[in-house]
């Protein structure tokens, strides 16, 4: 949601849960039993209860040595009053559910693209995407003209992230970020992860001061991502734009600001309008596995089509002459899918460092575009 570039899925996308699959978080990890919804017997219909915010438990973060050192640095670096930071920290709560959600998947759990895609590319998101595109076609066209990012990619991201604003998160951003900045669970690169979240905590304070809002009023995902596009606070500062001309940036309530900001983010992370054709091309691979060293070469397109073909990768259709990466989408016990992905696919992975995420954005956007066309609505692009 930036540095969404480092959060493979640390940002929480609300998923419409399939009856055939266990609930998962944005990484594709199964949620812990305590956070899974239990199936209840049918009951008479009644008015839905309001959504309940996630409320943590009080701990005195201000007594923690690392917290005090952090606040000293922020006060000196950014000109905050130390007493104000102390008063703010006294109101912050520890959120154990955020800690549980960032824990890595159990060892040996197979990845399954087909199961993941069924959660992300479903009729609810497709129908909502058609409605969103119809209502915001002018802003989507303007964003494409300005930033070069097609409407279907922006629509795909906003659908995967929050179902077009339906699920923007109910954690207090300061609670989630402080918890992860100072109480991140034991995991590889724990110190790096905590440093990242400390940077986002500082960015939240800066953003709140800049926008003139109470930082405790900000709500978002378990990882501190904000608004319809689920931007991390540092990305709000760097990439969010007032695309509707209201005089302020509002990623929670303004679809137009969300559209412009997503396009600005992708353009700032390597999206190239001159890239020809689709962002991915289906491919098959030879049994000799000479292509295997081409996997896992980082989130970048580095190979010419002829290099891939020489290694035994055969695209279903001849792709344009540009650079590609070889992407593998594992399907549990079923055969792995292989795709050639150009640089724009890898620009999407800077939003969330996951092949599954980027492919779900591409496929959801495509499904929405085709659904609009089937309804007789031109894309206007």
mmCIF file of C-alpha atoms in Angstrom, residues 126-300:
data_model
loop_
_atom_site.group_PDB
_atom_site.id
_atom_site.type_symbol
_atom_site.label_atom_id
_atom_site.label_comp_id
_atom_site.label_asym_id
_atom_site.label_seq_id
_atom_site.Cartn_x
_atom_site.Cartn_y
_atom_site.Cartn_z
ATOM 1 C CA UNK A 126 -16.207 -7.110 -10.724
ATOM 2 C CA UNK A 127 -19.696 -5.618 -10.329
ATOM 3 C CA UNK A 128 -18.408 -2.939 -7.973
ATOM 4 C CA UNK A 129 -15.581 -2.217 -10.416
ATOM 5 C CA UNK A 130 -17.977 -1.683 -13.319
ATOM 6 C CA UNK A 131 -20.006 0.759 -11.206
ATOM 7 C CA UNK A 132 -16.859 2.545 -10.015
ATOM 8 C CA UNK A 133 -15.485 2.869 -13.561
ATOM 9 C CA UNK A 134 -18.801 4.169 -14.890
ATOM 10 C CA UNK A 135 -19.017 6.762 -12.127
ATOM 11 C CA UNK A 136 -15.398 7.887 -12.465
ATOM 12 C CA UNK A 137 -14.681 7.510 -16.166
ATOM 13 C CA UNK A 138 -13.618 11.151 -16.574
ATOM 14 C CA UNK A 139 -11.090 10.968 -13.731
ATOM 15 C CA UNK A 140 -9.734 7.634 -14.986
ATOM 16 C CA UNK A 141 -9.290 9.043 -18.496
ATOM 17 C CA UNK A 142 -7.575 12.128 -17.098
ATOM 18 C CA UNK A 143 -5.241 10.016 -14.969
ATOM 19 C CA UNK A 144 -4.267 7.938 -17.997
ATOM 20 C CA UNK A 145 -3.589 11.040 -20.051
ATOM 21 C CA UNK A 146 -1.455 12.604 -17.311
ATOM 22 C CA UNK A 147 0.392 9.577 -15.911
ATOM 23 C CA UNK A 148 0.090 6.978 -18.660
ATOM 24 C CA UNK A 149 -1.531 4.358 -16.414
ATOM 25 C CA UNK A 150 -4.561 2.625 -18.012
ATOM 26 C CA UNK A 151 -7.907 2.832 -16.252
ATOM 27 C CA UNK A 152 -8.149 -0.917 -15.817
ATOM 28 C CA UNK A 153 -4.924 -1.027 -13.781
ATOM 29 C CA UNK A 154 -6.100 1.737 -11.436
ATOM 30 C CA UNK A 155 -9.499 0.031 -11.157
ATOM 31 C CA UNK A 156 -7.786 -3.290 -10.454
ATOM 32 C CA UNK A 157 -5.686 -1.861 -7.620
ATOM 33 C CA UNK A 158 -8.584 -0.077 -5.916
ATOM 34 C CA UNK A 159 -10.709 -3.198 -6.197
ATOM 35 C CA UNK A 160 -8.090 -5.517 -4.737
ATOM 36 C CA UNK A 161 -7.140 -3.082 -1.993
ATOM 37 C CA UNK A 162 -10.502 -2.032 -0.541
ATOM 38 C CA UNK A 163 -13.317 -3.034 -2.955
ATOM 39 C CA UNK A 164 -13.496 0.635 -4.007
ATOM 40 C CA UNK A 165 -13.530 2.037 -0.507
ATOM 41 C CA UNK A 166 -15.834 -0.478 1.168
ATOM 42 C CA UNK A 167 -13.122 -1.848 3.464
ATOM 43 C CA UNK A 168 -10.508 0.753 4.353
ATOM 44 C CA UNK A 169 -9.611 -0.653 7.772
ATOM 45 C CA UNK A 170 -10.724 -0.104 11.357
ATOM 46 C CA UNK A 171 -7.405 0.051 13.175
ATOM 47 C CA UNK A 172 -6.174 3.332 14.593
ATOM 48 C CA UNK A 173 -3.129 3.960 12.436
ATOM 49 C CA UNK A 174 -0.974 5.122 15.341
ATOM 50 C CA UNK A 175 -1.855 2.034 17.380
ATOM 51 C CA UNK A 176 -0.963 -0.347 14.545
ATOM 52 C CA UNK A 177 2.244 1.402 13.538
ATOM 53 C CA UNK A 178 3.530 1.835 17.095
ATOM 54 C CA UNK A 179 2.834 -1.807 17.864
ATOM 55 C CA UNK A 180 4.696 -3.023 14.782
ATOM 56 C CA UNK A 181 7.484 -0.463 15.180
ATOM 57 C CA UNK A 182 8.374 -1.604 18.686
ATOM 58 C CA UNK A 183 6.779 -5.046 19.202
ATOM 59 C CA UNK A 184 7.175 -6.750 15.844
ATOM 60 C CA UNK A 185 7.070 -10.550 16.238
ATOM 61 C CA UNK A 186 10.171 -12.698 15.949
ATOM 62 C CA UNK A 187 10.779 -13.174 12.235
ATOM 63 C CA UNK A 188 13.549 -12.866 9.655
ATOM 64 C CA UNK A 189 14.616 -9.231 9.216
ATOM 65 C CA UNK A 190 12.718 -8.204 12.347
ATOM 66 C CA UNK A 191 14.961 -5.181 12.953
ATOM 67 C CA UNK A 192 14.526 -4.002 9.363
ATOM 68 C CA UNK A 193 10.762 -4.368 9.614
ATOM 69 C CA UNK A 194 10.638 -2.380 12.843
ATOM 70 C CA UNK A 195 12.794 0.337 11.289
ATOM 71 C CA UNK A 196 10.359 0.507 8.381
ATOM 72 C CA UNK A 197 7.360 0.916 10.663
ATOM 73 C CA UNK A 198 9.142 3.547 12.734
ATOM 74 C CA UNK A 199 9.620 5.527 9.554
ATOM 75 C CA UNK A 200 5.914 5.175 8.787
ATOM 76 C CA UNK A 201 5.034 6.237 12.341
ATOM 77 C CA UNK A 202 7.080 9.396 11.880
ATOM 78 C CA UNK A 203 5.447 9.990 8.496
ATOM 79 C CA UNK A 204 2.016 9.695 10.124
ATOM 80 C CA UNK A 205 2.888 12.444 12.593
ATOM 81 C CA UNK A 206 4.194 14.644 9.781
ATOM 82 C CA UNK A 207 1.155 14.006 7.595
ATOM 83 C CA UNK A 208 -1.291 14.723 10.424
ATOM 84 C CA UNK A 209 0.476 18.004 11.212
ATOM 85 C CA UNK A 210 0.556 18.977 7.546
ATOM 86 C CA UNK A 211 -3.139 18.144 7.050
ATOM 87 C CA UNK A 212 -4.212 19.683 10.351
ATOM 88 C CA UNK A 213 -5.870 16.504 11.652
ATOM 89 C CA UNK A 214 -5.694 14.649 14.954
ATOM 90 C CA UNK A 215 -3.293 11.744 14.304
ATOM 91 C CA UNK A 216 -5.365 9.543 16.614
ATOM 92 C CA UNK A 217 -8.366 10.021 14.307
ATOM 93 C CA UNK A 218 -6.680 8.255 11.390
ATOM 94 C CA UNK A 219 -8.018 4.758 10.722
ATOM 95 C CA UNK A 220 -6.554 2.160 8.411
ATOM 96 C CA UNK A 221 -5.330 -1.395 7.981
ATOM 97 C CA UNK A 222 -3.491 -3.533 10.508
ATOM 98 C CA UNK A 223 -0.243 -2.305 8.907
ATOM 99 C CA UNK A 224 -1.192 1.370 8.996
ATOM 100 C CA UNK A 225 -2.306 1.766 5.372
ATOM 101 C CA UNK A 226 -4.758 4.594 4.757
ATOM 102 C CA UNK A 227 -7.798 5.242 2.597
ATOM 103 C CA UNK A 228 -9.253 3.784 -0.564
ATOM 104 C CA UNK A 229 -5.843 3.023 -2.140
ATOM 105 C CA UNK A 230 -4.308 1.841 1.159
ATOM 106 C CA UNK A 231 -1.280 4.098 0.974
ATOM 107 C CA UNK A 232 1.289 3.896 3.721
ATOM 108 C CA UNK A 233 1.750 7.321 5.360
ATOM 109 C CA UNK A 234 5.083 7.988 3.642
ATOM 110 C CA UNK A 235 3.410 7.398 0.279
ATOM 111 C CA UNK A 236 0.537 9.702 1.215
ATOM 112 C CA UNK A 237 3.108 12.444 1.711
ATOM 113 C CA UNK A 238 5.041 11.651 -1.466
ATOM 114 C CA UNK A 239 2.431 10.509 -4.010
ATOM 115 C CA UNK A 240 -1.098 11.494 -2.931
ATOM 116 C CA UNK A 241 -2.554 14.241 -5.141
ATOM 117 C CA UNK A 242 -5.518 16.587 -4.956
ATOM 118 C CA UNK A 243 -6.923 15.280 -8.232
ATOM 119 C CA UNK A 244 -10.441 16.667 -7.731
ATOM 120 C CA UNK A 245 -9.219 20.233 -7.119
ATOM 121 C CA UNK A 246 -10.881 20.529 -3.714
ATOM 122 C CA UNK A 247 -7.824 22.091 -2.131
ATOM 123 C CA UNK A 248 -6.999 19.053 -0.011
ATOM 124 C CA UNK A 249 -6.057 15.407 -0.460
ATOM 125 C CA UNK A 250 -8.763 13.007 0.730
ATOM 126 C CA UNK A 251 -7.970 9.361 0.066
ATOM 127 C CA UNK A 252 -10.816 8.142 2.233
ATOM 128 C CA UNK A 253 -13.789 9.930 0.673
ATOM 129 C CA UNK A 254 -12.649 11.181 -2.751
ATOM 130 C CA UNK A 255 -12.589 8.526 -5.480
ATOM 131 C CA UNK A 256 -11.006 11.094 -7.789
ATOM 132 C CA UNK A 257 -8.118 11.772 -5.409
ATOM 133 C CA UNK A 258 -7.632 8.015 -4.998
ATOM 134 C CA UNK A 259 -7.515 7.511 -8.777
ATOM 135 C CA UNK A 260 -4.979 10.276 -9.346
ATOM 136 C CA UNK A 261 -2.853 9.144 -6.422
ATOM 137 C CA UNK A 262 -2.653 5.495 -7.546
ATOM 138 C CA UNK A 263 -1.652 6.609 -11.045
ATOM 139 C CA UNK A 264 0.937 9.011 -9.607
ATOM 140 C CA UNK A 265 2.364 6.231 -7.434
ATOM 141 C CA UNK A 266 2.755 3.824 -10.349
ATOM 142 C CA UNK A 267 4.278 6.508 -12.562
ATOM 143 C CA UNK A 268 6.731 7.280 -9.757
ATOM 144 C CA UNK A 269 7.675 3.598 -9.502
ATOM 145 C CA UNK A 270 8.542 2.898 -13.103
ATOM 146 C CA UNK A 271 5.302 2.659 -15.079
ATOM 147 C CA UNK A 272 6.102 3.402 -18.724
ATOM 148 C CA UNK A 273 3.293 4.578 -20.981
ATOM 149 C CA UNK A 274 5.266 3.548 -24.063
ATOM 150 C CA UNK A 275 5.355 -0.140 -23.062
ATOM 151 C CA UNK A 276 3.484 -1.905 -25.835
ATOM 152 C CA UNK A 277 0.813 -4.579 -25.422
ATOM 153 C CA UNK A 278 -0.438 -6.304 -22.272
ATOM 154 C CA UNK A 279 1.729 -6.412 -19.153
ATOM 155 C CA UNK A 280 1.804 -10.247 -19.106
ATOM 156 C CA UNK A 281 1.879 -13.052 -21.673
ATOM 157 C CA UNK A 282 1.067 -16.681 -20.886
ATOM 158 C CA UNK A 283 3.909 -19.097 -21.567
ATOM 159 C CA UNK A 284 4.898 -22.748 -21.389
ATOM 160 C CA UNK A 285 8.301 -24.069 -20.325
ATOM 161 C CA UNK A 286 10.412 -26.947 -21.588
ATOM 162 C CA UNK A 287 11.054 -30.064 -19.466
ATOM 163 C CA UNK A 288 14.831 -29.569 -19.531
ATOM 164 C CA UNK A 289 14.455 -26.657 -17.089
ATOM 165 C CA UNK A 290 17.178 -24.564 -18.713
ATOM 166 C CA UNK A 291 14.906 -21.607 -17.965
ATOM 167 C CA UNK A 292 14.930 -22.199 -14.197
ATOM 168 C CA UNK A 293 17.779 -19.734 -13.435
ATOM 169 C CA UNK A 294 15.589 -17.005 -14.940
ATOM 170 C CA UNK A 295 13.173 -17.276 -12.001
ATOM 171 C CA UNK A 296 13.618 -15.164 -8.904
ATOM 172 C CA UNK A 297 15.743 -12.519 -10.572
ATOM 173 C CA UNK A 298 14.219 -9.675 -8.569
ATOM 174 C CA UNK A 299 11.246 -7.477 -9.322
ATOM 175 C CA UNK A 300 12.499 -6.335 -12.690
#
